[in-house]
PDB file of C-alpha atoms in Angstrom:
ATOM      1  CA  MET A 618     -21.632   1.821 -60.216  1.00 74.00           C
ATOM      2  CA  ALA A 619     -18.467   0.438 -61.794  1.00 97.00           C
ATOM      3  CA  THR A 620     -18.292  -3.282 -62.498  1.00 98.00           C
ATOM      4  CA  ALA A 621     -15.342  -5.605 -63.052  1.00 98.00           C
ATOM      5  CA  PHE A 622     -14.896  -9.213 -64.139  1.00 99.00           C
ATOM      6  CA  VAL A 623     -11.902 -11.113 -62.730  1.00 98.00           C
ATOM      7  CA  THR A 624     -11.034 -14.638 -63.835  1.00 98.00           C
ATOM      8  CA  GLY A 625      -9.220 -17.024 -61.523  1.00 98.00           C
ATOM      9  CA  ALA A 626     -10.687 -15.205 -58.517  1.00 98.00           C
ATOM     10  CA  SER A 627     -11.109 -18.129 -56.143  1.00 97.00           C
ATOM     11  CA  ARG A 628      -7.672 -17.530 -54.609  1.00 96.00           C
ATOM     12  CA  GLY A 629      -4.288 -15.876 -55.067  1.00 95.00           C
ATOM     13  CA  ILE A 630      -3.757 -12.857 -57.290  1.00 97.00           C
ATOM     14  CA  GLY A 631      -7.251 -12.962 -58.765  1.00 98.00           C
ATOM     15  CA  LYS A 632      -8.909 -12.916 -55.365  1.00 98.00           C
ATOM     16  CA  ALA A 633      -6.633 -10.083 -54.219  1.00 98.00           C
ATOM     17  CA  ILE A 634      -7.490  -8.025 -57.301  1.00 98.00           C
ATOM     18  CA  ALA A 635     -11.209  -8.649 -56.786  1.00 98.00           C
ATOM     19  CA  LEU A 636     -11.061  -7.523 -53.158  1.00 98.00           C
ATOM     20  CA  SER A 637      -8.969  -4.464 -53.972  1.00 98.00           C
ATOM     21  CA  LEU A 638     -11.456  -3.413 -56.654  1.00 98.00           C
ATOM     22  CA  ALA A 639     -14.365  -4.037 -54.271  1.00 98.00           C
ATOM     23  CA  GLU A 640     -12.729  -1.662 -51.814  1.00 98.00           C
ATOM     24  CA  ALA A 641     -12.493   0.880 -54.643  1.00 98.00           C
ATOM     25  CA  GLY A 642     -16.246   0.664 -55.250  1.00 98.00           C
ATOM     26  CA  TYR A 643     -16.508  -1.953 -57.989  1.00 98.00           C
ATOM     27  CA  ASP A 644     -19.140  -4.682 -58.093  1.00 98.00           C
ATOM     28  CA  LEU A 645     -17.429  -7.961 -59.040  1.00 98.00           C
ATOM     29  CA  ALA A 646     -18.193 -10.804 -61.399  1.00 99.00           C
ATOM     30  CA  ILE A 647     -15.781 -13.557 -60.425  1.00 98.00           C
ATOM     31  CA  SER A 648     -14.936 -16.806 -62.180  1.00 98.00           C
ATOM     32  CA  ALA A 649     -12.915 -19.952 -61.537  1.00 98.00           C
ATOM     33  CA  ARG A 650     -13.479 -23.693 -61.450  1.00 96.00           C
ATOM     34  CA  THR A 651     -13.669 -23.961 -57.649  1.00 96.00           C
ATOM     35  CA  VAL A 652     -17.075 -22.721 -56.513  1.00 97.00           C
ATOM     36  CA  GLN A 653     -17.282 -24.156 -52.992  1.00 97.00           C
ATOM     37  CA  PRO A 654     -14.512 -24.815 -50.439  1.00 94.00           C
ATOM     38  CA  GLY A 655     -12.941 -28.253 -50.463  1.00 90.00           C
ATOM     39  CA  GLU A 656     -13.723 -29.235 -54.053  1.00 93.00           C
ATOM     40  CA  ILE A 657     -11.411 -31.986 -55.240  1.00 88.00           C
ATOM     41  CA  ARG A 658      -9.747 -32.198 -58.651  1.00 88.00           C
ATOM     42  CA  ASP A 659      -6.300 -33.166 -59.861  1.00 86.00           C
ATOM     43  CA  ASN A 660      -4.050 -30.142 -59.318  1.00 85.00           C
ATOM     44  CA  ALA A 661      -0.801 -31.834 -60.318  1.00 86.00           C
ATOM     45  CA  LEU A 662       1.753 -29.687 -62.129  1.00 88.00           C
ATOM     46  CA  THR A 663       3.580 -32.673 -63.626  1.00 91.00           C
ATOM     47  CA  VAL A 664       2.843 -35.901 -65.461  1.00 93.00           C
ATOM     48  CA  HIS A 665       4.748 -37.860 -62.842  1.00 92.00           C
ATOM     49  CA  HIS A 666       2.087 -37.897 -60.132  1.00 88.00           C
ATOM     50  CA  SER A 667      -1.458 -36.824 -59.368  1.00 91.00           C
ATOM     51  CA  ASP A 668      -2.438 -34.363 -56.644  1.00 86.00           C
ATOM     52  CA  ALA A 669      -5.993 -34.536 -55.331  1.00 86.00           C
ATOM     53  CA  ARG A 670      -5.423 -32.221 -52.374  1.00 86.00           C
ATOM     54  CA  PRO A 671      -8.084 -29.483 -52.369  1.00 84.00           C
ATOM     55  CA  LEU A 672      -6.592 -26.030 -52.768  1.00 85.00           C
ATOM     56  CA  PRO A 673      -7.471 -23.245 -50.331  1.00 90.00           C
ATOM     57  CA  GLY A 674     -10.043 -20.753 -51.595  1.00 94.00           C
ATOM     58  CA  SER A 675     -13.283 -20.758 -53.581  1.00 97.00           C
ATOM     59  CA  LEU A 676     -15.588 -18.386 -55.422  1.00 98.00           C
ATOM     60  CA  ALA A 677     -18.062 -18.615 -52.565  1.00 98.00           C
ATOM     61  CA  GLU A 678     -15.447 -17.346 -50.122  1.00 98.00           C
ATOM     62  CA  THR A 679     -14.277 -14.559 -52.420  1.00 98.00           C
ATOM     63  CA  ALA A 680     -17.891 -13.497 -53.008  1.00 98.00           C
ATOM     64  CA  ALA A 681     -18.512 -13.346 -49.265  1.00 98.00           C
ATOM     65  CA  GLU A 682     -15.484 -11.081 -48.814  1.00 98.00           C
ATOM     66  CA  VAL A 683     -16.571  -8.845 -51.695  1.00 98.00           C
ATOM     67  CA  GLU A 684     -20.025  -8.508 -50.152  1.00 98.00           C
ATOM     68  CA  ALA A 685     -18.504  -7.840 -46.724  1.00 98.00           C
ATOM     69  CA  ARG A 686     -16.937  -4.774 -48.362  1.00 98.00           C
ATOM     70  CA  GLY A 687     -20.377  -3.563 -49.375  1.00 98.00           C
ATOM     71  CA  ARG A 688     -20.245  -4.553 -53.051  1.00 98.00           C
ATOM     72  CA  LYS A 689     -22.206  -7.030 -55.178  1.00 98.00           C
ATOM     73  CA  ALA A 690     -20.645 -10.316 -56.236  1.00 98.00           C
ATOM     74  CA  LEU A 691     -21.747 -12.414 -59.207  1.00 98.00           C
ATOM     75  CA  ILE A 692     -20.374 -15.962 -59.158  1.00 98.00           C
ATOM     76  CA  VAL A 693     -19.608 -17.224 -62.669  1.00 98.00           C
ATOM     77  CA  PRO A 694     -18.240 -20.795 -62.690  1.00 98.00           C
ATOM     78  CA  CYS A 695     -15.888 -21.267 -65.629  1.00 98.00           C
ATOM     79  CA  ASP A 696     -13.284 -23.688 -66.973  1.00 98.00           C
ATOM     80  CA  LEU A 697     -10.937 -21.707 -69.206  1.00 98.00           C
ATOM     81  CA  THR A 698      -9.970 -24.828 -71.158  1.00 98.00           C
ATOM     82  CA  ASP A 699     -13.602 -25.454 -72.184  1.00 98.00           C
ATOM     83  CA  ARG A 700     -14.860 -23.053 -74.858  1.00 98.00           C
ATOM     84  CA  GLU A 701     -18.526 -23.753 -74.111  1.00 98.00           C
ATOM     85  CA  SER A 702     -17.928 -22.978 -70.447  1.00 98.00           C
ATOM     86  CA  VAL A 703     -16.146 -19.724 -71.358  1.00 98.00           C
ATOM     87  CA  GLU A 704     -18.922 -18.637 -73.712  1.00 98.00           C
ATOM     88  CA  ALA A 705     -21.527 -19.456 -71.063  1.00 98.00           C
ATOM     89  CA  ALA A 706     -19.640 -17.341 -68.513  1.00 98.00           C
ATOM     90  CA  ALA A 707     -19.679 -14.331 -70.814  1.00 98.00           C
ATOM     91  CA  GLY A 708     -23.374 -14.860 -71.498  1.00 98.00           C
ATOM     92  CA  ARG A 709     -24.156 -15.019 -67.784  1.00 98.00           C
ATOM     93  CA  ILE A 710     -22.445 -11.677 -67.199  1.00 98.00           C
ATOM     94  CA  LEU A 711     -24.251 -10.036 -70.115  1.00 98.00           C
ATOM     95  CA  ASP A 712     -27.594 -11.419 -68.973  1.00 98.00           C
ATOM     96  CA  ALA A 713     -27.104 -10.344 -65.365  1.00 98.00           C
ATOM     97  CA  TRP A 714     -25.364  -6.986 -65.758  1.00 98.00           C
ATOM     98  CA  GLY A 715     -25.366  -6.117 -69.457  1.00 98.00           C
ATOM     99  CA  GLY A 716     -21.581  -6.101 -69.423  1.00 98.00           C
ATOM    100  CA  VAL A 717     -18.726  -4.809 -67.272  1.00 98.00           C
ATOM    101  CA  ASP A 718     -16.404  -1.809 -67.177  1.00 98.00           C
ATOM    102  CA  VAL A 719     -13.240  -3.823 -66.503  1.00 98.00           C
ATOM    103  CA  ILE A 720     -12.002  -7.270 -67.523  1.00 99.00           C
ATOM    104  CA  VAL A 721      -9.028  -8.791 -65.688  1.00 99.00           C
ATOM    105  CA  HIS A 722      -7.684 -11.895 -67.416  1.00 98.00           C
ATOM    106  CA  ASN A 723      -5.963 -13.533 -64.466  1.00 98.00           C
ATOM    107  CA  GLY A 724      -7.090 -17.172 -64.588  1.00 97.00           C
ATOM    108  CA  ARG A 725      -4.679 -19.827 -65.775  1.00 94.00           C
ATOM    109  CA  TYR A 726      -4.534 -23.539 -66.468  1.00 94.00           C
ATOM    110  CA  ILE A 727      -3.137 -25.634 -63.630  1.00 89.00           C
ATOM    111  CA  GLY A 728      -1.940 -29.024 -64.784  1.00 91.00           C
ATOM    112  CA  PRO A 729       0.864 -31.183 -66.162  1.00 92.00           C
ATOM    113  CA  GLY A 730       3.400 -29.292 -68.241  1.00 92.00           C
ATOM    114  CA  ILE A 731       3.944 -26.463 -65.806  1.00 93.00           C
ATOM    115  CA  MET A 732       6.695 -28.346 -63.984  1.00 93.00           C
ATOM    116  CA  ASP A 733       7.717 -30.881 -66.623  1.00 96.00           C
ATOM    117  CA  VAL A 734      10.895 -30.778 -68.671  1.00 97.00           C
ATOM    118  CA  PHE A 735      10.584 -30.664 -72.454  1.00 98.00           C
ATOM    119  CA  LEU A 736      10.687 -34.401 -73.260  1.00 98.00           C
ATOM    120  CA  ASP A 737       8.212 -35.214 -70.478  1.00 98.00           C
ATOM    121  CA  THR A 738       5.609 -32.623 -71.485  1.00 97.00           C
ATOM    122  CA  PRO A 739       2.596 -34.125 -73.280  1.00 96.00           C
ATOM    123  CA  LEU A 740       1.317 -32.331 -76.377  1.00 97.00           C
ATOM    124  CA  GLU A 741      -2.126 -31.902 -74.805  1.00 97.00           C
ATOM    125  CA  ALA A 742      -0.539 -29.677 -72.152  1.00 97.00           C
ATOM    126  CA  TYR A 743       0.253 -27.106 -74.852  1.00 98.00           C
ATOM    127  CA  GLU A 744      -3.330 -27.267 -76.099  1.00 98.00           C
ATOM    128  CA  LYS A 745      -4.762 -26.620 -72.625  1.00 98.00           C
ATOM    129  CA  MET A 746      -2.324 -23.773 -71.961  1.00 97.00           C
ATOM    130  CA  PHE A 747      -3.223 -22.181 -75.285  1.00 98.00           C
ATOM    131  CA  GLU A 748      -6.950 -22.533 -74.622  1.00 98.00           C
ATOM    132  CA  ALA A 749      -6.737 -21.017 -71.137  1.00 98.00           C
ATOM    133  CA  HIS A 750      -4.271 -18.207 -71.808  1.00 98.00           C
ATOM    134  CA  CYS A 751      -5.073 -17.225 -75.401  1.00 98.00           C
ATOM    135  CA  ILE A 752      -8.440 -18.473 -76.648  1.00 98.00           C
ATOM    136  CA  ALA A 753     -10.458 -17.968 -73.452  1.00 98.00           C
ATOM    137  CA  PRO A 754      -9.436 -14.299 -73.032  1.00 98.00           C
ATOM    138  CA  ILE A 755     -10.214 -13.703 -76.706  1.00 98.00           C
ATOM    139  CA  ILE A 756     -13.692 -15.248 -76.346  1.00 98.00           C
ATOM    140  CA  LEU A 757     -14.438 -13.244 -73.201  1.00 98.00           C
ATOM    141  CA  THR A 758     -13.128  -9.975 -74.622  1.00 98.00           C
ATOM    142  CA  ARG A 759     -15.003 -10.408 -77.911  1.00 98.00           C
ATOM    143  CA  ALA A 760     -18.218 -10.982 -75.973  1.00 98.00           C
ATOM    144  CA  LEU A 761     -17.846  -8.136 -73.463  1.00 98.00           C
ATOM    145  CA  LEU A 762     -15.987  -5.451 -75.434  1.00 98.00           C
ATOM    146  CA  PRO A 763     -18.878  -4.186 -77.616  1.00 98.00           C
ATOM    147  CA  ALA A 764     -21.008  -3.145 -74.645  1.00 98.00           C
ATOM    148  CA  MET A 765     -17.943  -1.604 -73.026  1.00 98.00           C
ATOM    149  CA  LEU A 766     -17.208   0.505 -76.093  1.00 98.00           C
ATOM    150  CA  ALA A 767     -20.862   1.465 -76.438  1.00 97.00           C
ATOM    151  CA  ARG A 768     -20.655   3.031 -72.975  1.00 96.00           C
ATOM    152  CA  GLY A 769     -17.588   5.057 -73.959  1.00 97.00           C
ATOM    153  CA  GLY A 770     -14.776   2.726 -72.960  1.00 97.00           C
ATOM    154  CA  GLY A 771     -13.445   0.590 -70.156  1.00 98.00           C
ATOM    155  CA  ALA A 772     -10.349  -1.415 -69.331  1.00 98.00           C
ATOM    156  CA  VAL A 773      -8.760  -4.782 -70.032  1.00 98.00           C
ATOM    157  CA  VAL A 774      -5.880  -6.152 -67.953  1.00 98.00           C
ATOM    158  CA  THR A 775      -3.944  -9.348 -68.623  1.00 98.00           C
ATOM    159  CA  ILE A 776      -1.918 -10.851 -65.801  1.00 98.00           C
ATOM    160  CA  THR A 777       1.104 -12.067 -67.709  1.00 98.00           C
ATOM    161  CA  SER A 778       4.369 -13.697 -66.652  1.00 97.00           C
ATOM    162  CA  GLY A 779       8.056 -13.250 -67.293  1.00 96.00           C
ATOM    163  CA  ALA A 780       7.999 -16.913 -68.299  1.00 96.00           C
ATOM    164  CA  ALA A 781       6.634 -15.662 -71.633  1.00 97.00           C
ATOM    165  CA  TRP A 782       9.958 -14.061 -72.570  1.00 97.00           C
ATOM    166  CA  LEU A 783      12.654 -14.965 -70.029  1.00 97.00           C
ATOM    167  CA  VAL A 784      15.090 -17.870 -70.125  1.00 97.00           C
ATOM    168  CA  PRO A 785      14.313 -20.169 -67.174  1.00 96.00           C
ATOM    169  CA  PRO A 786      16.955 -19.930 -64.428  1.00 95.00           C
ATOM    170  CA  ALA A 787      16.835 -23.716 -64.002  1.00 95.00           C
ATOM    171  CA  PRO A 788      14.999 -26.738 -65.409  1.00 96.00           C
ATOM    172  CA  ALA A 789      11.300 -27.171 -64.643  1.00 94.00           C
ATOM    173  CA  GLY A 790      10.821 -28.384 -61.098  1.00 86.00           C
ATOM    174  CA  GLN A 791      14.273 -27.160 -60.062  1.00 88.00           C
ATOM    175  CA  GLY A 792      13.530 -23.456 -59.928  1.00 87.00           C
ATOM    176  CA  GLY A 793      12.319 -23.019 -63.501  1.00 93.00           C
ATOM    177  CA  TRP A 794       9.152 -23.691 -65.487  1.00 94.00           C
ATOM    178  CA  GLY A 795       8.064 -25.916 -68.337  1.00 97.00           C
ATOM    179  CA  LEU A 796       7.828 -24.861 -71.966  1.00 98.00           C
ATOM    180  CA  ALA A 797       4.054 -25.417 -71.983  1.00 97.00           C
ATOM    181  CA  TYR A 798       3.569 -22.735 -69.342  1.00 96.00           C
ATOM    182  CA  ALA A 799       5.844 -20.332 -71.219  1.00 97.00           C
ATOM    183  CA  VAL A 800       3.993 -20.951 -74.483  1.00 97.00           C
ATOM    184  CA  GLY A 801       0.656 -20.389 -72.780  1.00 97.00           C
ATOM    185  CA  LYS A 802       1.661 -17.105 -71.224  1.00 97.00           C
ATOM    186  CA  ALA A 803       3.337 -15.908 -74.416  1.00 98.00           C
ATOM    187  CA  SER A 804       0.183 -16.628 -76.415  1.00 98.00           C
ATOM    188  CA  GLY A 805      -1.853 -14.363 -74.140  1.00 98.00           C
ATOM    189  CA  ASN A 806       0.529 -11.403 -74.300  1.00 96.00           C
ATOM    190  CA  PRO A 807      -0.400  -9.841 -77.686  1.00 98.00           C
ATOM    191  CA  LEU A 808      -4.064  -9.197 -76.843  1.00 98.00           C
ATOM    192  CA  VAL A 809      -3.331  -6.011 -74.911  1.00 98.00           C
ATOM    193  CA  GLY A 810      -1.157  -4.460 -77.612  1.00 98.00           C
ATOM    194  CA  VAL A 811      -3.696  -5.093 -80.348  1.00 98.00           C
ATOM    195  CA  LEU A 812      -6.569  -3.755 -78.259  1.00 98.00           C
ATOM    196  CA  HIS A 813      -4.552  -0.632 -77.461  1.00 98.00           C
ATOM    197  CA  THR A 814      -3.785   0.047 -81.113  1.00 98.00           C
ATOM    198  CA  GLU A 815      -7.354  -0.503 -82.262  1.00 98.00           C
ATOM    199  CA  TYR A 816      -9.454   0.928 -79.421  1.00 98.00           C
ATOM    200  CA  ALA A 817      -7.459   3.425 -77.344  1.00 98.00           C
ATOM    201  CA  GLY A 818      -9.187   6.179 -79.305  1.00 98.00           C
ATOM    202  CA  ARG A 819     -12.543   4.863 -78.110  1.00 98.00           C
ATOM    203  CA  GLY A 820     -11.717   5.049 -74.433  1.00 98.00           C
ATOM    204  CA  LEU A 821     -10.261   1.600 -73.859  1.00 98.00           C
ATOM    205  CA  ARG A 822      -7.437   1.378 -71.288  1.00 98.00           C
ATOM    206  CA  VAL A 823      -5.315  -1.772 -71.441  1.00 98.00           C
ATOM    207  CA  PHE A 824      -2.315  -3.152 -69.571  1.00 98.00           C
ATOM    208  CA  ASN A 825      -0.232  -6.302 -69.313  1.00 98.00           C
ATOM    209  CA  VAL A 826       0.726  -6.764 -65.665  1.00 98.00           C
ATOM    210  CA  GLU A 827       3.710  -8.946 -64.746  1.00 98.00           C
ATOM    211  CA  PRO A 828       3.243  -9.777 -61.048  1.00 97.00           C
ATOM    212  CA  GLY A 829       6.603 -11.418 -60.385  1.00 94.00           C
ATOM    213  CA  PHE A 830       6.890 -14.101 -57.726  1.00 89.00           C
ATOM    214  CA  VAL A 831       3.898 -13.835 -55.413  1.00 93.00           C
ATOM    215  CA  ALA A 832       3.084 -15.647 -52.163  1.00 81.00           C
ATOM    216  CA  THR A 833      -0.171 -17.191 -53.361  1.00 84.00           C
ATOM    217  CA  GLU A 834      -1.709 -20.270 -51.767  1.00 80.00           C
ATOM    218  CA  ARG A 835      -0.773 -22.293 -54.861  1.00 74.00           C
ATOM    219  CA  ASN A 836       2.840 -21.071 -54.856  1.00 73.00           C
ATOM    220  CA  GLU A 837       3.239 -21.800 -51.159  1.00 76.00           C
ATOM    221  CA  ILE A 838       2.217 -25.397 -51.797  1.00 74.00           C
ATOM    222  CA  SER A 839       4.364 -25.715 -54.913  1.00 72.00           C
ATOM    223  CA  VAL A 840       7.611 -24.461 -53.415  1.00 70.00           C
ATOM    224  CA  ARG A 841       7.115 -26.646 -50.353  1.00 72.00           C
ATOM    225  CA  ASP A 842       6.543 -29.698 -52.564  1.00 72.00           C
ATOM    226  CA  TYR A 843       9.797 -28.982 -54.408  1.00 64.00           C
ATOM    227  CA  GLY A 844      11.773 -28.452 -51.215  1.00 62.00           C
ATOM    228  CA  ARG A 845      12.030 -24.685 -51.454  1.00 63.00           C
ATOM    229  CA  GLU A 846      10.793 -21.674 -49.515  1.00 65.00           C
ATOM    230  CA  LEU A 847       8.893 -18.536 -50.463  1.00 67.00           C
ATOM    231  CA  VAL A 848      11.662 -15.995 -50.041  1.00 72.00           C
ATOM    232  CA  GLY A 849      11.119 -12.409 -51.148  1.00 75.00           C
ATOM    233  CA  ALA A 850       7.699 -13.084 -52.654  1.00 87.00           C
ATOM    234  CA  ALA A 851       5.196 -10.233 -52.717  1.00 93.00           C
ATOM    235  CA  PRO A 852       1.813 -10.629 -51.032  1.00 94.00           C
ATOM    236  CA  PRO A 853      -1.099 -10.982 -53.478  1.00 96.00           C
ATOM    237  CA  SER A 854      -2.614  -7.814 -52.022  1.00 97.00           C
ATOM    238  CA  ALA A 855       0.317  -5.797 -53.425  1.00 97.00           C
ATOM    239  CA  ILE A 856      -0.651  -6.881 -56.943  1.00 98.00           C
ATOM    240  CA  GLY A 857      -4.275  -6.075 -56.197  1.00 98.00           C
ATOM    241  CA  ALA A 858      -3.331  -2.573 -55.117  1.00 98.00           C
ATOM    242  CA  THR A 859      -1.240  -2.095 -58.255  1.00 98.00           C
ATOM    243  CA  VAL A 860      -4.019  -3.145 -60.624  1.00 98.00           C
ATOM    244  CA  ARG A 861      -6.437  -0.878 -58.792  1.00 98.00           C
ATOM    245  CA  TRP A 862      -4.062   2.081 -59.269  1.00 98.00           C
ATOM    246  CA  LEU A 863      -3.607   1.332 -62.965  1.00 98.00           C
ATOM    247  CA  LEU A 864      -7.360   1.308 -63.484  1.00 98.00           C
ATOM    248  CA  ASP A 865      -8.226   4.399 -61.479  1.00 95.00           C
ATOM    249  CA  SER A 866      -5.254   6.776 -61.542  1.00 97.00           C
ATOM    250  CA  PRO A 867      -4.773   9.374 -64.294  1.00 96.00           C
ATOM    251  CA  ASP A 868      -1.036   9.018 -63.642  1.00 97.00           C
ATOM    252  CA  ALA A 869      -1.227   5.588 -65.283  1.00 98.00           C
ATOM    253  CA  GLU A 870      -1.919   7.108 -68.720  1.00 97.00           C
ATOM    254  CA  PRO A 871       1.727   6.878 -69.936  1.00 97.00           C
ATOM    255  CA  LEU A 872       1.662   3.142 -69.211  1.00 98.00           C
ATOM    256  CA  LEU A 873      -1.326   2.341 -71.423  1.00 98.00           C
ATOM    257  CA  GLY A 874      -0.700  -0.553 -73.783  1.00 98.00           C
ATOM    258  CA  THR A 875       2.504  -1.620 -72.045  1.00 98.00           C
ATOM    259  CA  THR A 876       3.707  -4.414 -69.775  1.00 98.00           C
ATOM    260  CA  ILE A 877       4.070  -3.260 -66.177  1.00 98.00           C
ATOM    261  CA  GLU A 878       6.376  -4.866 -63.629  1.00 98.00           C
ATOM    262  CA  ALA A 879       3.858  -4.795 -60.791  1.00 98.00           C
ATOM    263  CA  GLN A 880       6.224  -5.133 -57.849  1.00 97.00           C
ATOM    264  CA  ASP A 881       8.501  -2.357 -59.088  1.00 97.00           C
ATOM    265  CA  LEU A 882       5.561  -0.017 -59.659  1.00 98.00           C
ATOM    266  CA  CYS A 883       4.016  -0.900 -56.313  1.00 98.00           C
ATOM    267  CA  ARG A 884       7.182   0.004 -54.449  1.00 97.00           C
ATOM    268  CA  ALA A 885       7.942   3.107 -56.492  1.00 97.00           C
ATOM    269  CA  ARG A 886       4.458   4.506 -55.964  1.00 97.00           C
ATOM    270  CA  GLU A 887       4.108   3.151 -52.410  1.00 97.00           C
ATOM    271  CA  LEU A 888       0.785   1.624 -53.395  1.00 97.00           C
ATOM    272  CA  HIS A 889       0.766  -0.969 -50.606  1.00 96.00           C
ATOM    273  CA  PRO A 890       2.368   0.500 -47.469  1.00 93.00           C
ATOM    274  CA  ALA A 891       1.867  -2.718 -45.502  1.00 90.00           C
ATOM    275  CA  TRP A 892       4.351  -4.495 -47.797  1.00 90.00           C
TER     276      TRP A 892
END
């Protein structure tokens, strides 16, 4: 049976990808910080206030939904800003399953710097963004890739963001994003291109997926806090359906090693009729 590892799978895009892959027949290893519902930590996006409200979603809930679809779920708690935690997560997957066929780097760092303007952003925000978006995916891929290649190949997907290369339409907190978030996402972008160049000939399929604005639980809270509304946002399930198609369809071959605008592809291919 095919296996996949999805980071940041307690809610939002990661959870949607995990459930879509479960429906396609994959067993899922899922990671995030939130293991049980209602866990409390500071989820503030700015230095100007704290936010101890528990976010909806947990690994336990995602695992239950994966299993309800008839697939196995392996819960792998992980903090992407903690290298020991990341290494332990990879080791747990190798010990339990001997590896996976697919890695989806979806998890991200949530914290100050995402919605702070340049002069308000603390230097440690850049460090955490870099750890979560660049170093953690490198550690996980280095640990899991050898077994993948030994079996004849697999796939690696990075959920990227236009923030990595676009000019913000407004200052952070007013419709734009902070530099720390942009730096983090940009630092994670090159992994796919390098893997494609070095390992495509050994059966490795890789994609950067740009999801666009998505109606995740986190985004719904964020836009409400900043006095805005989720207008025109795609459902997370549309991104899940798109990633599933990229992994399983032979028609995705011309897109290998590239950055895919998920919403455009989803609509063009009618991958999620309910949207």
